[in-house]
Coordinates of C-alpha atoms (C1' of nucleotides) in Angstrom, one line a residue:
Chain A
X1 CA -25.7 -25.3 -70.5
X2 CA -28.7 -26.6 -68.7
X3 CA -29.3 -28.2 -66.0
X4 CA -32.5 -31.1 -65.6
X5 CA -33.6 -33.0 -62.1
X6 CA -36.2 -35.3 -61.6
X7 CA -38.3 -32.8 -59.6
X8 CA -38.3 -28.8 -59.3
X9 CA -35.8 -27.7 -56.7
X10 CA -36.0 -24.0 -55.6
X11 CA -33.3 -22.0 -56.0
X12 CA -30.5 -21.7 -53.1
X13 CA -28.6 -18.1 -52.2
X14 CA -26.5 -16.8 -49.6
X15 CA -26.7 -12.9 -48.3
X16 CA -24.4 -11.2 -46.0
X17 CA -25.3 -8.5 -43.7
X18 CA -22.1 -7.1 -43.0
X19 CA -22.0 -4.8 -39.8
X20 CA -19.3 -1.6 -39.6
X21 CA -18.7 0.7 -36.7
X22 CA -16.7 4.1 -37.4
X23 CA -16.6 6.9 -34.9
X24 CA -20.0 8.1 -34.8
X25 CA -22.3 4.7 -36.0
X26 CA -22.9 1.2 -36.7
X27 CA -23.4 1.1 -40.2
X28 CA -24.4 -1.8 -42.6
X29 CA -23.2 -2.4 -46.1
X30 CA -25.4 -2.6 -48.9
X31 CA -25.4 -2.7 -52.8
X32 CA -27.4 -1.5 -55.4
X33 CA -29.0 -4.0 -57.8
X34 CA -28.2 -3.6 -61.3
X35 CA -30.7 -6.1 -62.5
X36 CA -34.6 -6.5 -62.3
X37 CA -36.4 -7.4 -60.1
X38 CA -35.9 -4.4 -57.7
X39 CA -33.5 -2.6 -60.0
X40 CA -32.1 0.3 -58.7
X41 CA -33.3 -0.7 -54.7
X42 CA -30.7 -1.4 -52.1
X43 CA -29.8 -4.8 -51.3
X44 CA -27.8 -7.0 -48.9
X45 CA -24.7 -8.7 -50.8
X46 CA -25.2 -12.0 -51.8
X47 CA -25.6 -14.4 -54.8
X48 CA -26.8 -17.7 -55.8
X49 CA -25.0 -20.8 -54.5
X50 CA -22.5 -22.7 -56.4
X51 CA -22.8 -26.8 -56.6
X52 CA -19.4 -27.8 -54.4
X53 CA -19.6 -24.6 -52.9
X54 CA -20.5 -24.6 -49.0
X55 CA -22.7 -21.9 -48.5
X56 CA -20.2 -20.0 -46.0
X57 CA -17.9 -19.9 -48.9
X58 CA -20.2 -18.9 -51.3
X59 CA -21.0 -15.6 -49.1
X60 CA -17.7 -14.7 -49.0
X61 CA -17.3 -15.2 -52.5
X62 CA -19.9 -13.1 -53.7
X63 CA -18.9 -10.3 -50.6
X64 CA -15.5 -10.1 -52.1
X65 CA -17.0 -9.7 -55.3
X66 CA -19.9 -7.2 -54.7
X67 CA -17.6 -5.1 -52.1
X68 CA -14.2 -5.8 -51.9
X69 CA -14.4 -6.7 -48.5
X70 CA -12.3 -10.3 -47.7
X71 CA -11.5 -12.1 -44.5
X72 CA -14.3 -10.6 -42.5
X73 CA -15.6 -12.6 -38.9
X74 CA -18.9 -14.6 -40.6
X75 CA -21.4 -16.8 -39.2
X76 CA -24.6 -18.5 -39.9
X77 CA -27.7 -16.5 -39.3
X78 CA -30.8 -18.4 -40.0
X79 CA -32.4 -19.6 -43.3
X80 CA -35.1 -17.7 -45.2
X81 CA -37.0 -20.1 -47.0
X82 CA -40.9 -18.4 -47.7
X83 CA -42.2 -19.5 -51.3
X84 CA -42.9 -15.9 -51.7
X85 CA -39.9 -14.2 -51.2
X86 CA -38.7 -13.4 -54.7
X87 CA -40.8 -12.5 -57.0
X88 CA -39.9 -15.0 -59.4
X89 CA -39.6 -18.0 -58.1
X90 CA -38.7 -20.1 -54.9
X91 CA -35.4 -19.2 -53.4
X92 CA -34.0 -20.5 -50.1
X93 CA -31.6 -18.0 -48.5
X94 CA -29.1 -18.5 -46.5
X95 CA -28.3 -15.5 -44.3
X96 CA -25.2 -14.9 -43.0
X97 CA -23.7 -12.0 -40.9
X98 CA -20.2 -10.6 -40.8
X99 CA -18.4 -8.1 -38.8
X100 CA -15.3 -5.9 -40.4
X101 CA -13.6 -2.8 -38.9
X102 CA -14.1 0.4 -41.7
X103 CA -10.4 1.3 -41.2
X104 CA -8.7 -1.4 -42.1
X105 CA -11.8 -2.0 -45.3
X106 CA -12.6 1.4 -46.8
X107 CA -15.7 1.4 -49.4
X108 CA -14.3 -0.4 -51.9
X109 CA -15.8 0.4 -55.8
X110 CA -17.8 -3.0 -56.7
X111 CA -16.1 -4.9 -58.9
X112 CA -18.9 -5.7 -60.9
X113 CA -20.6 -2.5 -61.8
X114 CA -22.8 -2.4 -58.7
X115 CA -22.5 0.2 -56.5
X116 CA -21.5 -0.2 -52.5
X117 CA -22.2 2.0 -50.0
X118 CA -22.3 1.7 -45.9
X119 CA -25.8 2.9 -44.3
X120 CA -26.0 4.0 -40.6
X121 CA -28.1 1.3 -39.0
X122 CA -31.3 3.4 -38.1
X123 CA -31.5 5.6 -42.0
X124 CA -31.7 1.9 -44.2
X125 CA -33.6 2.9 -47.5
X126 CA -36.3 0.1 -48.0
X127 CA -34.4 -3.3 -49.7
X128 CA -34.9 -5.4 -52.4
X129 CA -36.6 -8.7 -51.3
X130 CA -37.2 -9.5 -47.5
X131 CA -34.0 -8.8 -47.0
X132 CA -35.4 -5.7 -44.4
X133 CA -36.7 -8.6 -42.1
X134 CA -33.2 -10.3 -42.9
X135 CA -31.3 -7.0 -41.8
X136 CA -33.7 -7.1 -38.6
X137 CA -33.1 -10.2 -37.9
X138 CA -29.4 -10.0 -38.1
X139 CA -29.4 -6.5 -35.6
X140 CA -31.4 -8.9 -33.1
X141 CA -28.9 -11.8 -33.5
X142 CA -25.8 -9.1 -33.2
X143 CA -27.1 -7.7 -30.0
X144 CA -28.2 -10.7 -28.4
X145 CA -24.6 -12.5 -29.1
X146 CA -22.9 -9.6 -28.0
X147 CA -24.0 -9.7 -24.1
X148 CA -22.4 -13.2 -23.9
X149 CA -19.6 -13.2 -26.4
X150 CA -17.0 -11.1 -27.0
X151 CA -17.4 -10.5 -30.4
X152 CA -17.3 -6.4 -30.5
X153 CA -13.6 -7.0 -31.0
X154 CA -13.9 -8.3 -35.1
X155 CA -15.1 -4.4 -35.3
X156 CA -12.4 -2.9 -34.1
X157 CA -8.5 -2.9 -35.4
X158 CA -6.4 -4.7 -34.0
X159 CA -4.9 -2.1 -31.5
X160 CA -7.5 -0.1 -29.3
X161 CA -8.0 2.1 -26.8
X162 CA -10.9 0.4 -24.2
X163 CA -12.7 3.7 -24.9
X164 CA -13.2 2.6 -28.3
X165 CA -14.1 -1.1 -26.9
X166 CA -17.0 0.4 -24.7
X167 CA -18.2 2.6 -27.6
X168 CA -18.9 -0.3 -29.8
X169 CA -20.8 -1.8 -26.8
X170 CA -22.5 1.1 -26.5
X171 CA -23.9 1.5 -30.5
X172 CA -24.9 -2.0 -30.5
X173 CA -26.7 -2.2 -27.6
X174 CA -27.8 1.4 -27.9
X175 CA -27.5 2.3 -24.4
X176 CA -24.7 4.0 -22.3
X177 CA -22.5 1.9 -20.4
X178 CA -20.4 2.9 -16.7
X179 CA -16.8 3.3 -17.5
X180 CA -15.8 2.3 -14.5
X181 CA -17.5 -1.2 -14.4
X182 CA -17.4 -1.6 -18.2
X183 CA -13.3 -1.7 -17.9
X184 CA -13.4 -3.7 -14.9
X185 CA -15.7 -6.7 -16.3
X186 CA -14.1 -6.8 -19.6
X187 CA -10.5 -6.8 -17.9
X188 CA -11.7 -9.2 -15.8
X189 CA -12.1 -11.5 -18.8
X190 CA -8.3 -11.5 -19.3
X191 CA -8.7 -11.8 -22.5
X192 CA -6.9 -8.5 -23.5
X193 CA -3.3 -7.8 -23.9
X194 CA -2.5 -4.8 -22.5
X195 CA 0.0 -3.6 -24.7
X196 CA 3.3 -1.1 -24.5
X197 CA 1.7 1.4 -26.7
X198 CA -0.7 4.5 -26.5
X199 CA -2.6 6.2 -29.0
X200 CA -1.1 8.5 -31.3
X201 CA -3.2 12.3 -33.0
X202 CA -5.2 12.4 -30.0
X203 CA -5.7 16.0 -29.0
X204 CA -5.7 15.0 -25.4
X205 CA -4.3 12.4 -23.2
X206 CA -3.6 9.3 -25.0
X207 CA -4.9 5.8 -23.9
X208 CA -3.2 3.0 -23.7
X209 CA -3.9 0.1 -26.6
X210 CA -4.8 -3.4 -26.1
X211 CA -4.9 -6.5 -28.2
X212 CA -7.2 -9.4 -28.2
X213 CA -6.2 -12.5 -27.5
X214 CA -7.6 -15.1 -29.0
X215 CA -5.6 -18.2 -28.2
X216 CA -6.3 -17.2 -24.6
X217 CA -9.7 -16.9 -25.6
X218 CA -10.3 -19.5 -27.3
X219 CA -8.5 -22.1 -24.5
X220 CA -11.0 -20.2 -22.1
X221 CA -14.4 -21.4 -24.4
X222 CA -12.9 -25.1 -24.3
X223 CA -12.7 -24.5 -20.9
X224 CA -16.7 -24.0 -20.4
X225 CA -15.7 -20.4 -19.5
X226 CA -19.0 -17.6 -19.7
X227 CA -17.8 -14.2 -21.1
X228 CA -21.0 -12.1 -20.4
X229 CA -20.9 -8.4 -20.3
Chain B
X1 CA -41.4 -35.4 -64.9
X2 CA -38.1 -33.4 -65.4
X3 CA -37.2 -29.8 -64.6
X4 CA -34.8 -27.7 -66.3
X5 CA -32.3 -25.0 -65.1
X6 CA -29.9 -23.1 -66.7
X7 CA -27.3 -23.5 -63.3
X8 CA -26.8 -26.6 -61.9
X9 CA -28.6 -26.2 -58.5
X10 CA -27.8 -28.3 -54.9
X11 CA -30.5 -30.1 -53.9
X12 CA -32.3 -29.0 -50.8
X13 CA -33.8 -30.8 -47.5
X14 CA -35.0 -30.4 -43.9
X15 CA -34.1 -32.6 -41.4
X16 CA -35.4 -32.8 -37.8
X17 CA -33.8 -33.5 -34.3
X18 CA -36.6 -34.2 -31.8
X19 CA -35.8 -34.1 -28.6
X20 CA -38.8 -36.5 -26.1
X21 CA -38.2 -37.0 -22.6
X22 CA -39.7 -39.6 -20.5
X23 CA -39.3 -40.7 -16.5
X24 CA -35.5 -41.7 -17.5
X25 CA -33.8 -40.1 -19.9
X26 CA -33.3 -37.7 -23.0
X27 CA -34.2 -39.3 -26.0
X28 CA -34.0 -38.5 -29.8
X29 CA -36.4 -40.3 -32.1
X30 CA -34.5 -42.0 -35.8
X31 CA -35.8 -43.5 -38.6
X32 CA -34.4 -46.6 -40.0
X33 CA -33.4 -45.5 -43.9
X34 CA -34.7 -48.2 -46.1
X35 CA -33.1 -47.1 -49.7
X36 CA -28.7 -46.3 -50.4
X37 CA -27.3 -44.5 -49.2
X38 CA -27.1 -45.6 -46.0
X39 CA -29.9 -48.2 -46.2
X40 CA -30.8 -49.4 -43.0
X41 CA -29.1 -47.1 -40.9
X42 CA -30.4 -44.8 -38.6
X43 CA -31.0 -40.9 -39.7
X44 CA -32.8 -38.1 -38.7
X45 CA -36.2 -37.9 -39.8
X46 CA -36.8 -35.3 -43.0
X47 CA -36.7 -35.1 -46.5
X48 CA -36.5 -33.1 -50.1
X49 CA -37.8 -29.7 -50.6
X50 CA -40.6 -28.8 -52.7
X51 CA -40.8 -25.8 -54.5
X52 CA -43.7 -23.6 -53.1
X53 CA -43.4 -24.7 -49.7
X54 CA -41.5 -23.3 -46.4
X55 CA -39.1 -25.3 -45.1
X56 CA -40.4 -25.3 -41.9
X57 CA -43.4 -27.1 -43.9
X58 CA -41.4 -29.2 -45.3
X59 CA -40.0 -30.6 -41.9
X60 CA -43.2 -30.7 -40.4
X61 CA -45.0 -32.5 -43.4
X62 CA -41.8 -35.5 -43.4
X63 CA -42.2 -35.5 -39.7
X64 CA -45.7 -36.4 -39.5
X65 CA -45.1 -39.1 -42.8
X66 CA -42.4 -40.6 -41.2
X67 CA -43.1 -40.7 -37.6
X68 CA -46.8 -39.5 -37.2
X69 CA -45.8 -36.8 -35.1
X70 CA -47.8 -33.5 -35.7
X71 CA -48.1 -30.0 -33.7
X72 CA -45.0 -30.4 -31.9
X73 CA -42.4 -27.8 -31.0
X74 CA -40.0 -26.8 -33.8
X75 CA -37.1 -24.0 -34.4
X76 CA -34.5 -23.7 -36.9
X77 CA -31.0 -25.1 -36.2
X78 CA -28.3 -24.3 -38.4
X79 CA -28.4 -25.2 -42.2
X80 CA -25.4 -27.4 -43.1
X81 CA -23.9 -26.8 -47.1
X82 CA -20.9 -29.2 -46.5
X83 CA -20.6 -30.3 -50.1
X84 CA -19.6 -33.6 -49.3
X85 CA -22.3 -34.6 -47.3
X86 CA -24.3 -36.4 -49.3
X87 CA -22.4 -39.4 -51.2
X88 CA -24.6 -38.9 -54.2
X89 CA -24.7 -35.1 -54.6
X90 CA -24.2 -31.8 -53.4
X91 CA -27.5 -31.8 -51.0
X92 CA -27.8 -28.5 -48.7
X93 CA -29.9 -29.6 -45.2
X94 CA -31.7 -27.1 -43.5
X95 CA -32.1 -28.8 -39.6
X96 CA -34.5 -28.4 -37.5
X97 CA -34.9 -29.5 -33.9
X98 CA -38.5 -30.0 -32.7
X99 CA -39.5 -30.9 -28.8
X100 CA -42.5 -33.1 -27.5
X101 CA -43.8 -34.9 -24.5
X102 CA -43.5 -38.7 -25.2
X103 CA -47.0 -39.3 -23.2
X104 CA -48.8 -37.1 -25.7
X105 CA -46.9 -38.6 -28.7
X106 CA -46.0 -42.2 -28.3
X107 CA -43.6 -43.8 -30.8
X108 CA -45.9 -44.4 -33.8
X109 CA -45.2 -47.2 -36.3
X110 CA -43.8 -45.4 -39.2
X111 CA -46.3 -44.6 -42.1
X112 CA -43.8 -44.9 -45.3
X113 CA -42.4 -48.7 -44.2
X114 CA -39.5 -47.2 -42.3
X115 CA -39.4 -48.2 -38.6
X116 CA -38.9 -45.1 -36.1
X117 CA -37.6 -45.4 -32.9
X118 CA -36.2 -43.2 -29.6
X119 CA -32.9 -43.5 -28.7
X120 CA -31.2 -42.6 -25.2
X121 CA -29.4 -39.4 -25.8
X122 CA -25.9 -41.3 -24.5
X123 CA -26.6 -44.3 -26.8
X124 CA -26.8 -43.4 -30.3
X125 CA -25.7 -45.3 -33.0
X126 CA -23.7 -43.9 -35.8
X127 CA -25.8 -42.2 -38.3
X128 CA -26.2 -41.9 -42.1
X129 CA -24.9 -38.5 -43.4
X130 CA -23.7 -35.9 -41.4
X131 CA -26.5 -36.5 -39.1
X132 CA -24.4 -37.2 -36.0
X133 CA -22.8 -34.1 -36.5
X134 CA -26.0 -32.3 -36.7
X135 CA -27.7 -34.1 -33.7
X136 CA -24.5 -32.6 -31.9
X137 CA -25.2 -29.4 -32.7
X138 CA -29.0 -29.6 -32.2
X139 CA -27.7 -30.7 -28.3
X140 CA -25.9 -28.0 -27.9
X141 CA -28.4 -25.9 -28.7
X142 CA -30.9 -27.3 -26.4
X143 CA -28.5 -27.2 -23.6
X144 CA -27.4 -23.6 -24.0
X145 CA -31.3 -22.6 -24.5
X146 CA -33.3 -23.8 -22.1
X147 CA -31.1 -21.6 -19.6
X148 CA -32.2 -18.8 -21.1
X149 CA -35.5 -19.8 -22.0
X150 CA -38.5 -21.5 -20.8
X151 CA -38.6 -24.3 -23.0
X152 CA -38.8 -27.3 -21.1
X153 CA -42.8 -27.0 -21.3
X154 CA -42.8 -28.7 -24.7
X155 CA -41.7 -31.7 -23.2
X156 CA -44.0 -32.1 -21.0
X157 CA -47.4 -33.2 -20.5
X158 CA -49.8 -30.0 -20.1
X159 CA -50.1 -30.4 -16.8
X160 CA -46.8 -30.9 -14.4
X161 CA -45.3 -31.3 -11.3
X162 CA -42.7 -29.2 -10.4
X163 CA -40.2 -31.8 -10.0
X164 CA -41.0 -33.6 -13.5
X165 CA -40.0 -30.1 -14.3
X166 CA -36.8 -29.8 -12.2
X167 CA -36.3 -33.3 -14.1
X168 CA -36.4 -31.3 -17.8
X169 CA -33.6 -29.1 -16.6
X170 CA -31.4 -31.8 -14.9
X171 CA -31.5 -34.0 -17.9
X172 CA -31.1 -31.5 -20.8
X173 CA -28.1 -30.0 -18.7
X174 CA -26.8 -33.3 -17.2
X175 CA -26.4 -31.8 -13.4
X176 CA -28.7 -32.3 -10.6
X177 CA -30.5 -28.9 -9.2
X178 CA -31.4 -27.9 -5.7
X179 CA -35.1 -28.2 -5.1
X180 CA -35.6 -25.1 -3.2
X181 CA -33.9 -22.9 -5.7
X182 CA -35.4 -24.1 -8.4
X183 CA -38.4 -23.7 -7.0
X184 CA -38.0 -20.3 -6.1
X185 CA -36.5 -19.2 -9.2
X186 CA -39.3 -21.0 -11.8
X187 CA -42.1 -19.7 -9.4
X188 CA -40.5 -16.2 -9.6
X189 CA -40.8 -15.9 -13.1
X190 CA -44.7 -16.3 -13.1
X191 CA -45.4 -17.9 -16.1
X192 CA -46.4 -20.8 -14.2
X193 CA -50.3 -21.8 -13.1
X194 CA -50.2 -23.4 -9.9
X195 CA -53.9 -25.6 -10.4
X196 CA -56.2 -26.7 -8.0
X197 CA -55.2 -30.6 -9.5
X198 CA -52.2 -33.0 -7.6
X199 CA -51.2 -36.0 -9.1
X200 CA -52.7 -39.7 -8.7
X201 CA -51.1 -42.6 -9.4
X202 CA -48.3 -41.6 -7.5
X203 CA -46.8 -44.4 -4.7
X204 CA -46.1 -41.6 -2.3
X205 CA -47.6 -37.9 -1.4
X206 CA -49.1 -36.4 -4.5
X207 CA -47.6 -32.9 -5.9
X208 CA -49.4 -30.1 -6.7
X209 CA -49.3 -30.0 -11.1
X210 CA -48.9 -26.9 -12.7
X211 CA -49.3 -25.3 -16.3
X212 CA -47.4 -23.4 -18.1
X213 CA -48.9 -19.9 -19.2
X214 CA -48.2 -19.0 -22.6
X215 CA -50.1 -15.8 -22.8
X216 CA -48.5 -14.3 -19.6
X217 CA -45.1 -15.3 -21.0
X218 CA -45.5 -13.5 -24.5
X219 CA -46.4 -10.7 -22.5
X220 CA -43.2 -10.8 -20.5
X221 CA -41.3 -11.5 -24.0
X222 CA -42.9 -8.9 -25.4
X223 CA -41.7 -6.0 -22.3
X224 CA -38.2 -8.0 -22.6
X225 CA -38.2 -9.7 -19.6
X226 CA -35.3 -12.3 -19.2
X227 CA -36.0 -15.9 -18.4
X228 CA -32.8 -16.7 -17.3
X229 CA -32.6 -19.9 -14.6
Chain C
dC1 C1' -54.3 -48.9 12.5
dC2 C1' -49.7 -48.4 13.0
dT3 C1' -45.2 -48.1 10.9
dC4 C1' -42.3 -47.2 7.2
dC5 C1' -41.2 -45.4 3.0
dT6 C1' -41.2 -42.0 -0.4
dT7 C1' -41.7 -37.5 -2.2
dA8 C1' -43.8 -32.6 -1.3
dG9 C1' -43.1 -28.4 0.3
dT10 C1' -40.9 -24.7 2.7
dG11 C1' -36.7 -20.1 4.7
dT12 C1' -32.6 -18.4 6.2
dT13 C1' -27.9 -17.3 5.9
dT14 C1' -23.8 -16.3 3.3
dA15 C1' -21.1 -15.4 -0.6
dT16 C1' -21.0 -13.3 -5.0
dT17 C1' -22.2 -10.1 -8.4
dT18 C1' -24.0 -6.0 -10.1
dG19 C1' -24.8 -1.1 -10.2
dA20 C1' -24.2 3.5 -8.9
dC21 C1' -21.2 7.1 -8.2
dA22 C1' -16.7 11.4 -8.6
dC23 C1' -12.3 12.7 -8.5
dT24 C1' -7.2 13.2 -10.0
dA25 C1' -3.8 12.6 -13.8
dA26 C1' -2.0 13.3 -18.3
dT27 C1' -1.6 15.5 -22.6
dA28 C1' -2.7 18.8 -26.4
dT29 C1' -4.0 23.3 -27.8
dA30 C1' -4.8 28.2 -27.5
Chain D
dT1 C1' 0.4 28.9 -18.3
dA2 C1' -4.5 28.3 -18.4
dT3 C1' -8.0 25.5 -20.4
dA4 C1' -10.1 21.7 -22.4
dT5 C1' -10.5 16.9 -23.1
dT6 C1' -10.1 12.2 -22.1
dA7 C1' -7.6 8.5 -19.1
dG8 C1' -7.7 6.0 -15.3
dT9 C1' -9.0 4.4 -10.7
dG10 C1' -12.1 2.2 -5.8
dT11 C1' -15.9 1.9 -2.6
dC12 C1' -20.3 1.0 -0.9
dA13 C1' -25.0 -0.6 -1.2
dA14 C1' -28.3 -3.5 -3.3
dA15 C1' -29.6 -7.5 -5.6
dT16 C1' -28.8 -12.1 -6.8
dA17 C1' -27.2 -16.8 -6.4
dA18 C1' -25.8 -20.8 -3.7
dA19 C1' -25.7 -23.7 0.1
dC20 C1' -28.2 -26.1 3.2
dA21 C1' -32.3 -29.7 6.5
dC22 C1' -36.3 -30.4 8.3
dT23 C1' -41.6 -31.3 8.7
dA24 C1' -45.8 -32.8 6.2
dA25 C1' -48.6 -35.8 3.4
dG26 C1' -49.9 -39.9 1.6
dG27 C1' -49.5 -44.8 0.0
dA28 C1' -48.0 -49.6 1.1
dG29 C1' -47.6 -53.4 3.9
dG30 C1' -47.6 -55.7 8.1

DNA sequence: CCTCCTTAGTGTTTATTTGACACTAATATA
DNA sequence: TATATTAGTGTCAAATAAACACTAAGGAGG
C-alpha cells in the first residue's frame, strides 16, 4: 500500500534514551540495528511514527518492542530535525528520555531479533545516526532537571534506603554529595514516607526504607512549591 | 506534483510563539488565518515542512513571510503529536518561541495577505488549533527561564536602562522587584556594559543605558557559571 | 530662576540558606 | 567477642537573599 501527498514530507521517528542506575553505574540502553544503514552499530530504541499515534506513544511502543521495557517515567526531549541526519533521507526525530529501575526491568531478549544491551554511561560504542549528540543531549537534560526536580526516584524501586537515594544523586551529577545535608534537604522536601521497614541481605546494619509520595508531591508542584537539591 | 510513500506519513510543521515587549506589557504577535480551518482566526505564525530543510529554518523562513520578522531570538519548545489536532489530518507541530524588541521590529503588514498583529499577554483571543495550548506552554517556559537565564536582552533595544530591564523581569514574571537588589544582583553577574551614553527623551533625570555582553557571557557559560536572579 | 515632579542611584542590616565537618549506634561476619 | 561496615545524627561559620529609605539629577511649568 502506498501512500501519495501533494508535496514531499520528511519522514517522522521517535527515539528513547532510556537511563538505568544499578549498584555501581548509570547505564543507557541501547539496541543493535539489524538493518542497513548502520547495520550492526548500536543505536538508541526507536521507530518511525504511526499516523494517530502521538509521538509519546509511539516511543513507548517501539521501547516495549525493541526491549521489553513498559511503563517507564518518559518525557519530551527536544526534536532533531537536520536534513542530513539519515543517510537516506529527511527524518525528523523526536527524542524522548525515560528513566526505569534495572531491578524491577532486567535485560529483556528483543522481541524482534535485535539485540538489547545496557552500556555504562561513559563506555558508549559510537551509534548509528546522530543519535551520540542525542544521547548527549539527553545526559545534559537529565542532570540539569535533576537539581530542581525530584526525579532520581523513577530509578529507584519503590522501597529504598536514602543511601541508595544519594547514590543516584551522586552518578548523575558525578560528584560526591554530604550525607549529612543530602538527608536533611531531601527530608526536608517531605515528600518521602518514611516507612516501618529496613533493608533485608545487608551484611551490616540495615537502613530504614522510604517511599515516595507522589500525591504529596504532586499537591506540593500545584502549590508553586521549588524542590531543588 | 505528488509524492509517494510506502507508510502513510503525519504531516509536519513549525509554529512560532514570539514573545515582544513594549513600555506596557507582554505581548505575543498572531496572524489572522485566511483559509479552513479556522479561517479568520488568530494562530501562531508558522507553517509546513519542507524536506531538506531544518525546522528551525522552517520557522524562521514562515516567520519572516508572514510577519517580516528576521534575526530574532528563537529556541525549541516542545513538539506537540496530539493526533487530533489538526481537524483535517494527523499534523505533528514542532513550536518554537522566538523573542524580540518591538522598537527594532515594529508590527509589519503581513507579506502573504494575512494581517499580523500583537496581543497583550492577558488578552488573547481563542486560537485556531491547539495553539492556545501551545502559547501556554511557550509562557511557561519563558517564565521559568529567564530566572535562570539572562534572556531578557532579546527584548530589548541594544542599548538599556537598567530599569527597562528590571521592567523585562517584572513582566515576564508578573511581580514587581526591588530596585536595589536587582541592581546588585544583574551588576554582579557582569555580563553587563555600563556605557558612557544616558538616555534622552526622558521627562525626568536620564539613566545611564547599558549593553548586554555576549562574548563575556559565553565565556561564563562556557566555565558553568549560573545566571540565576 | 525657582519650585515641583519624576526617576536615578546608592548601603546596611537581618534572616535564611548553604556547606563543612566527626562521632556513636546497630548489625553481620569471622 | 572482636572487627568491619554502614546508619544515623547536630552545630557552627560563611554566603546569600530580602527588606528597607533617602539624596541626586534633570525636565517642566509657573
Amino acid at each position: 500500500m502506498n501512500y501519495t501527498y501533494r508535496h514531499a514530507r520528511p519522514a517522522v521517528t521517535a527515539d528513547c534514551v532510556v537511563f538505568g542506575l544499578d549498584e555501581e553505574d548509570l547505564k543507557v540502553l541501547l539496541v543493535q540495528r539489524g538493518q542497513e544503514p548502520f547495520q550492526g552499530h548500536w543505536a538508541l530504541p526507536g521507530g518511525f511514527a504511526v499516523v494517530g499515534e502521538a509521538l509519546e506513544d509511539t516511543a513507548r511502543r517501539e521501547l516495549a518492542e525493541e526491549t521489553g521495557l513498559k511503563d517507564v517515567f518518559l518525557e519530551q526531549l527536544y526534536t532533531f530535525s537536520d536534513p542530513q541526519r539519515d543517510p537516506r533521507e529527511h527524518v525528523v526525530t523526536v527524542a524522548y528520555y525515560a528513566l526505569v529501575n534495572l531491578s524491577d526491568h532486567p535485560v529483556q531478549a528483543a522481541t524482534d531479533a535485535r539485540s538489547a544491551a545496557w552500556f555504562c554511561i561513559d563506555d558508549i560504542p559510537k551509534l548509528a545516526f546522530d543519535h551520540d549528540r542525542i544521547l548527549q543531549t539527553a545526559y545534559e537534560r537529565l542532570r540539569g532537571k535533576i537539581t530542581y526536580q525530584p526525579i532520581g526516584f523513577e530509578l529507584l524501586p519503590e522501597k529504598f534506603p536514602l543511601r541508595m537515594l544519594q547514590g543516584v544523586y551522586e552518578k548523575i551529577l558525578d560528584r560526591p554529595l554530604d550525607k549529612r545535608n543530602f538527608r536533611k534537604k531531601i527530608l526536608s522536601m517531605e515528600i518521602l514516607e518514611e516507612l516501618d521497614e529496613i533493608e533485608t541481605d545487608v551484611g551490616h546494619r540495615a537502613a530504614r526504607l522510604y517511599r515516595f509520595n507522589k500525591r504529596v508531591y504532586d499537591d506540593k508542584v500545584k502549590q508553586g512549591f521549588i524542590f531543588e537539591l
